[in-house]
């Protein structure tokens, strides 16, 4: 039997209109544009308007991806929403999205793998399609991080933003499609990046709210060291598996958590700036949404063309990491 491969046949993105600049943040916490930009590369981020939620951005990004893939919502067979900011603790945002789209033939679930969520979800969708279980999948990376960060904690609130990116996956013939992947996790790093309260380990109470335990807590320097190590290792493994050199890559999509992490990897691999897209300056860290939005923007700008070889690598809470190698 001829092995089928699976490619992204349509992509979409949705961003809130509201911009928050570093200068806006100067008025909220003890920080400066100079500190934020020099330490992270961020200039501004988008913040979702009150009254809207995860599913509103997910729906916009999804409709665009479906349109670009030439697929009707009723034809979708699997919906995977990668998010750590679901609209409700129960049920999955994917089910809410399924109803919004009218995609009633689709199985639907969320995947919580931190900022690596989109890579994890792509890989799951790829397996379902290659196994012949589904003919297509709609994969979304979406985060509304502005609703789970502590706006009084300058060490985290300056870093994050909101956004959604979507991709339609379908079987293709020829050389296109996902070539290989690598997923990993190290649960010992749980407390490096987590929300202590609000789950069943420590249910929400007046006390947990008063202690601000329902917001993200992060050990930034620890995550920084972890990120540089796992992104480097994941890329080395992917390239080795494909018997490739870094210079064979036409594009390298890295999780947008800190420009210094992106630059250190880019320089180590000796890749020119134009091969490593950056959107952290405009959007901050949008967790699982950063890579699908970057993919969408490169397609829209005409820089990502059929036949191009790309790698995408992410890392995040869990701790988790994941990478893919793909021929566009
Ligand atoms: N403005 C001004 N000063 C600040 C701010 C701020 N917003 N935040 C922290 N500082 C201060 C600290 O208090 C500290 O002061 P001190 O030296 O007097 O104690 C000083 O700046 C240095 O703090 P560090 O945390 O050591 O700063 P660092 O250079 O490590 O940068 C940062 C912090 C940007 C968070 C960096 O560690 C980082 O990017 N880490 C990776 C984070 C990451 O990738 N997170 C997401 C991964 S998963 C996901 O994407 C959800």
XYZ file of C-alpha atoms and ligand atoms in Angstrom:
379
model
C 0.000 0.000 0.000
C 1.363 3.427 -0.933
C 2.049 5.525 2.170
C 0.086 8.767 2.147
C 1.528 11.967 3.519
C -0.326 14.759 5.233
C 0.087 18.452 4.509
C -1.329 21.769 5.635
C -3.699 22.741 2.829
C -5.098 25.933 4.351
C -4.205 28.293 7.165
C -5.857 31.156 9.011
C -5.237 33.553 11.867
C -7.194 35.874 14.132
C -5.862 38.580 16.399
C -7.661 40.960 18.739
C -7.780 44.553 17.515
C -6.696 46.037 20.826
C -2.932 46.704 21.061
C -1.085 47.132 24.334
C 2.359 48.685 23.972
C 5.280 48.563 26.407
C 4.526 52.234 27.109
C 1.003 51.283 28.197
C 2.550 48.733 30.577
C 4.862 51.404 32.040
C 1.711 53.000 33.439
C 0.533 49.732 35.034
C 3.630 48.164 36.661
C 7.226 49.168 37.520
C 8.793 48.448 34.123
C 10.093 50.193 30.997
C 9.974 49.812 27.239
C 13.774 49.588 27.360
C 13.742 46.638 29.825
C 11.009 44.723 28.016
C 12.412 45.183 24.516
C 16.051 44.483 25.401
C 15.210 41.358 27.490
C 12.469 39.889 25.279
C 12.195 41.596 21.867
C 8.545 42.523 22.544
C 7.214 45.966 21.556
C 3.476 45.349 21.829
C 0.899 42.578 22.210
C -2.801 42.094 21.423
C -5.390 41.841 24.204
C -8.817 40.317 23.616
C -11.713 42.701 24.119
C -14.041 42.122 27.066
C -17.079 40.033 26.165
C -15.151 37.924 23.634
C -13.516 34.599 24.413
C -11.333 31.809 23.058
C -14.016 30.434 20.728
C -14.508 33.825 19.033
C -10.878 33.983 17.892
C -10.789 30.237 17.149
C -13.838 30.532 14.915
C -12.382 33.418 12.902
C -9.051 31.658 12.349
C -10.803 28.369 11.520
C -13.182 29.855 8.947
C -10.250 31.439 7.120
C -8.233 28.200 7.157
C -11.230 26.223 5.851
C -11.854 28.781 3.110
C -8.200 28.613 2.045
C -8.339 24.812 1.980
C -11.594 24.853 -0.015
C -13.406 22.843 2.682
C -16.903 23.391 4.084
C -17.365 23.120 7.882
C -19.743 20.164 7.358
C -16.875 18.245 5.732
C -14.507 18.520 8.715
C -13.863 15.162 10.399
C -11.618 16.059 13.353
C -11.168 19.273 15.346
C -8.200 19.615 17.696
C -7.854 22.790 19.749
C -4.425 23.242 21.329
C -4.907 25.598 24.252
C -4.126 26.132 27.922
C -6.776 28.856 28.096
C -10.070 27.066 27.349
C -13.301 28.985 27.717
C -14.476 26.582 30.444
C -12.744 23.979 32.634
C -15.454 21.670 31.250
C -16.171 20.910 28.395
C -13.482 21.266 25.707
C -13.348 24.480 23.663
C -13.170 22.223 20.570
C -16.806 21.189 21.167
C -17.931 24.798 21.453
C -16.027 25.574 18.240
C -17.577 22.580 16.484
C -21.054 23.970 17.256
C -20.099 27.510 16.166
C -18.780 26.224 12.845
C -21.662 23.807 12.323
C -19.063 21.064 11.823
C -21.331 18.382 13.238
C -19.569 15.456 11.518
C -16.355 16.196 13.400
C -14.933 14.538 16.494
C -13.627 17.296 18.758
C -11.201 17.572 21.645
C -8.688 19.924 23.249
C -4.990 19.202 23.610
C -3.190 20.777 26.559
C 0.550 20.611 25.969
C 1.493 24.175 26.899
C 3.178 26.208 24.210
C 4.049 22.990 22.344
C 0.316 22.315 21.939
C 0.076 23.143 18.229
C 2.979 20.821 17.378
C 1.459 18.054 19.513
C -1.948 18.552 17.856
C -0.491 18.564 14.320
C 1.221 15.282 15.057
C -1.955 13.680 16.456
C -3.954 14.839 13.411
C -1.245 13.559 11.059
C -1.457 10.098 12.648
C -5.256 9.914 12.420
C -5.154 10.887 8.743
C -2.267 8.602 7.824
C -4.040 5.705 9.562
C -7.015 6.362 7.256
C -9.339 7.123 10.189
C -10.102 10.676 9.048
C -9.803 12.406 5.679
C -9.040 15.814 7.174
C -8.468 17.682 10.420
C -8.792 21.257 11.604
C -6.035 22.100 14.085
C -6.080 25.335 16.061
C -3.475 26.902 18.352
C -5.235 29.553 20.418
C -4.557 31.371 23.674
C -6.194 34.132 25.652
C -3.312 34.521 28.078
C -4.373 38.024 29.129
C -7.099 36.356 31.236
C -4.730 34.126 33.269
C -1.773 36.405 33.954
C -1.335 38.555 37.027
C -1.436 42.149 35.830
C 0.354 43.163 39.052
C 3.318 40.813 38.419
C 5.815 42.585 36.151
C 7.902 39.435 35.705
C 5.092 37.775 33.700
C 2.489 40.326 32.579
C 4.828 42.010 30.080
C 5.484 38.762 28.204
C 2.185 37.429 26.909
C -0.507 38.196 24.331
C -3.680 36.741 22.777
C -4.218 35.188 19.339
C -5.349 32.191 17.284
C -3.881 30.341 14.317
C -5.547 27.499 12.416
C -4.453 24.873 9.905
C -6.370 22.355 7.800
C -4.589 19.043 7.282
C -5.359 16.697 4.382
C -3.724 13.734 2.641
C -1.565 14.701 -0.327
C 0.464 12.909 -2.954
C 4.038 13.619 -3.986
C 6.803 14.946 -1.728
C 4.710 17.417 0.253
C 3.723 16.987 3.874
C 4.952 16.126 7.322
C 8.249 14.241 7.156
C 9.086 13.576 10.798
C 8.327 14.744 14.307
C 9.669 14.633 17.822
C 7.619 15.140 20.983
C 8.922 15.225 24.526
C 8.000 16.028 28.099
C 9.619 16.311 31.507
C 6.973 16.559 34.210
C 9.604 17.244 36.856
C 9.535 20.852 35.646
C 5.845 21.309 36.494
C 6.396 24.153 38.959
C 8.651 26.124 36.601
C 5.507 27.274 34.810
C 2.062 26.647 36.264
C -1.121 27.951 37.815
C -1.204 26.635 41.390
C -4.964 26.937 42.043
C -8.214 26.396 40.199
C -7.712 22.724 39.356
C -8.728 19.854 41.602
C -5.353 19.786 43.402
C -6.170 23.169 44.914
C -9.731 24.212 44.063
C -10.542 27.895 43.843
C -11.460 29.463 47.181
C -11.575 32.975 48.584
C -8.119 32.294 50.018
C -6.528 31.119 46.731
C -7.923 34.178 44.984
C -6.676 36.491 47.707
C -3.200 34.897 47.384
C -3.398 35.312 43.587
C -2.763 31.594 43.079
C -5.138 31.466 40.097
C -2.555 33.295 37.946
C 0.475 32.018 36.004
C 3.673 31.591 38.051
C 6.895 31.240 36.099
C 10.583 30.770 36.825
C 11.805 32.748 33.787
C 15.563 32.025 33.966
C 14.900 28.279 34.470
C 12.594 28.158 31.410
C 15.151 30.125 29.406
C 17.888 27.518 30.028
C 15.473 24.648 29.343
C 14.286 26.262 26.091
C 17.727 26.819 24.605
C 18.683 23.214 25.410
C 15.552 21.393 24.152
C 15.055 23.499 21.026
C 18.687 22.838 20.034
C 18.428 19.103 20.755
C 15.052 18.698 19.010
C 16.342 20.394 15.883
C 19.524 18.312 15.891
C 17.434 15.107 16.108
C 15.020 16.171 13.360
C 17.836 17.124 11.001
C 19.783 13.955 11.771
C 16.718 11.766 11.096
C 16.272 13.476 7.717
C 20.042 13.383 6.991
C 19.895 17.149 6.561
C 22.053 20.138 7.388
C 20.583 23.296 8.995
C 21.310 25.158 5.775
C 18.955 22.782 3.905
C 16.038 24.446 5.731
C 14.163 27.138 3.820
C 12.315 28.226 6.995
C 12.692 27.644 10.717
C 9.633 28.468 12.838
C 10.479 28.776 16.525
C 8.136 29.297 19.439
C 8.077 33.032 20.091
C 8.832 33.309 23.812
C 11.931 35.477 23.757
C 13.873 37.021 20.872
C 17.137 36.179 22.647
C 16.243 32.445 22.559
C 15.325 32.704 18.844
C 18.524 34.586 18.021
C 20.788 32.206 19.910
C 19.374 29.220 17.972
C 19.459 31.076 14.647
C 23.101 32.065 15.137
C 24.144 28.579 16.278
C 22.643 27.131 13.056
C 24.107 29.985 10.976
C 20.759 30.755 9.356
C 20.003 34.173 7.836
C 17.312 36.280 9.532
C 14.847 35.913 6.625
C 14.646 32.136 7.211
C 13.567 32.509 10.855
C 10.295 34.476 11.077
C 9.756 36.682 14.131
C 6.405 38.023 15.347
C 7.105 38.333 19.071
C 7.812 42.061 18.602
C 4.183 42.595 17.498
C 2.288 39.972 19.499
C 4.339 38.876 22.525
C 4.263 35.226 23.541
C 0.928 33.692 22.466
C 1.870 30.177 23.599
C 0.396 27.552 21.216
C -0.776 30.277 18.777
C 2.661 31.677 17.913
C 3.708 29.055 15.346
C 0.405 28.736 13.401
C 0.159 32.532 13.187
C 3.748 32.762 11.928
C 3.003 30.047 9.341
C -0.108 31.911 8.219
C 1.790 35.203 7.912
C 4.592 33.666 5.848
C 2.026 32.110 3.472
C 0.093 35.384 3.200
C 3.319 37.283 2.424
C 4.150 34.785 -0.341
C 7.385 33.742 1.381
C 6.343 30.149 2.126
C 6.052 28.325 -1.184
C 5.126 24.822 -2.269
C 8.163 22.551 -2.013
C 9.923 24.592 0.711
C 11.471 22.600 3.550
C 10.580 23.844 7.025
C 11.097 22.924 10.637
C 8.959 24.158 13.535
C 9.955 23.736 17.176
C 8.167 24.761 20.372
C 8.596 24.346 24.134
C 6.434 25.172 27.090
C 4.629 24.358 30.301
C 4.637 20.750 31.393
C 7.438 20.914 30.653
C 6.932 19.892 27.025
C 8.626 20.294 23.687
C 7.900 19.296 20.121
C 9.248 19.679 16.617
C 8.240 18.801 13.079
C 9.963 18.696 9.739
C 7.683 19.367 6.795
C 7.799 19.905 3.034
C 5.262 22.676 2.298
N 10.513 45.246 34.173
C 11.620 45.616 34.843
N 12.349 44.775 35.585
C 11.947 43.492 35.645
C 10.796 43.035 34.978
C 10.068 43.977 34.218
N 8.966 43.638 33.521
N 10.640 41.731 35.238
C 11.652 41.361 36.033
N 12.448 42.431 36.295
C 13.660 42.493 37.100
C 13.733 41.376 38.115
O 13.042 41.721 39.284
C 15.230 41.277 38.348
O 15.603 42.316 39.215
P 16.756 42.056 40.354
O 17.968 41.696 39.556
O 16.813 43.361 41.037
O 16.217 40.928 41.164
C 15.817 41.596 36.964
O 14.791 42.281 36.248
C 16.275 40.378 36.198
O 15.235 39.401 36.238
P 15.403 38.007 35.518
O 14.137 37.233 35.675
O 16.701 37.363 35.925
O 15.528 38.516 34.012
P 15.935 37.723 32.723
O 17.030 38.404 32.030
O 16.065 36.245 32.979
O 14.635 37.927 31.817
C 12.658 36.761 31.180
C 13.386 37.483 32.291
C 12.439 37.731 30.043
C 11.338 36.248 31.713
C 13.528 35.580 30.675
O 13.989 34.810 31.780
C 12.786 34.676 29.756
O 12.344 35.052 28.682
N 12.654 33.403 30.115
C 11.963 32.435 29.316
C 10.511 32.612 29.571
C 9.692 31.805 28.623
O 10.143 31.383 27.580
N 8.460 31.604 29.037
C 7.482 30.987 28.310
C 7.770 29.571 28.004
S 6.382 28.642 27.828
C 5.260 29.628 27.194
O 5.546 30.169 26.156
C 3.987 29.863 27.908
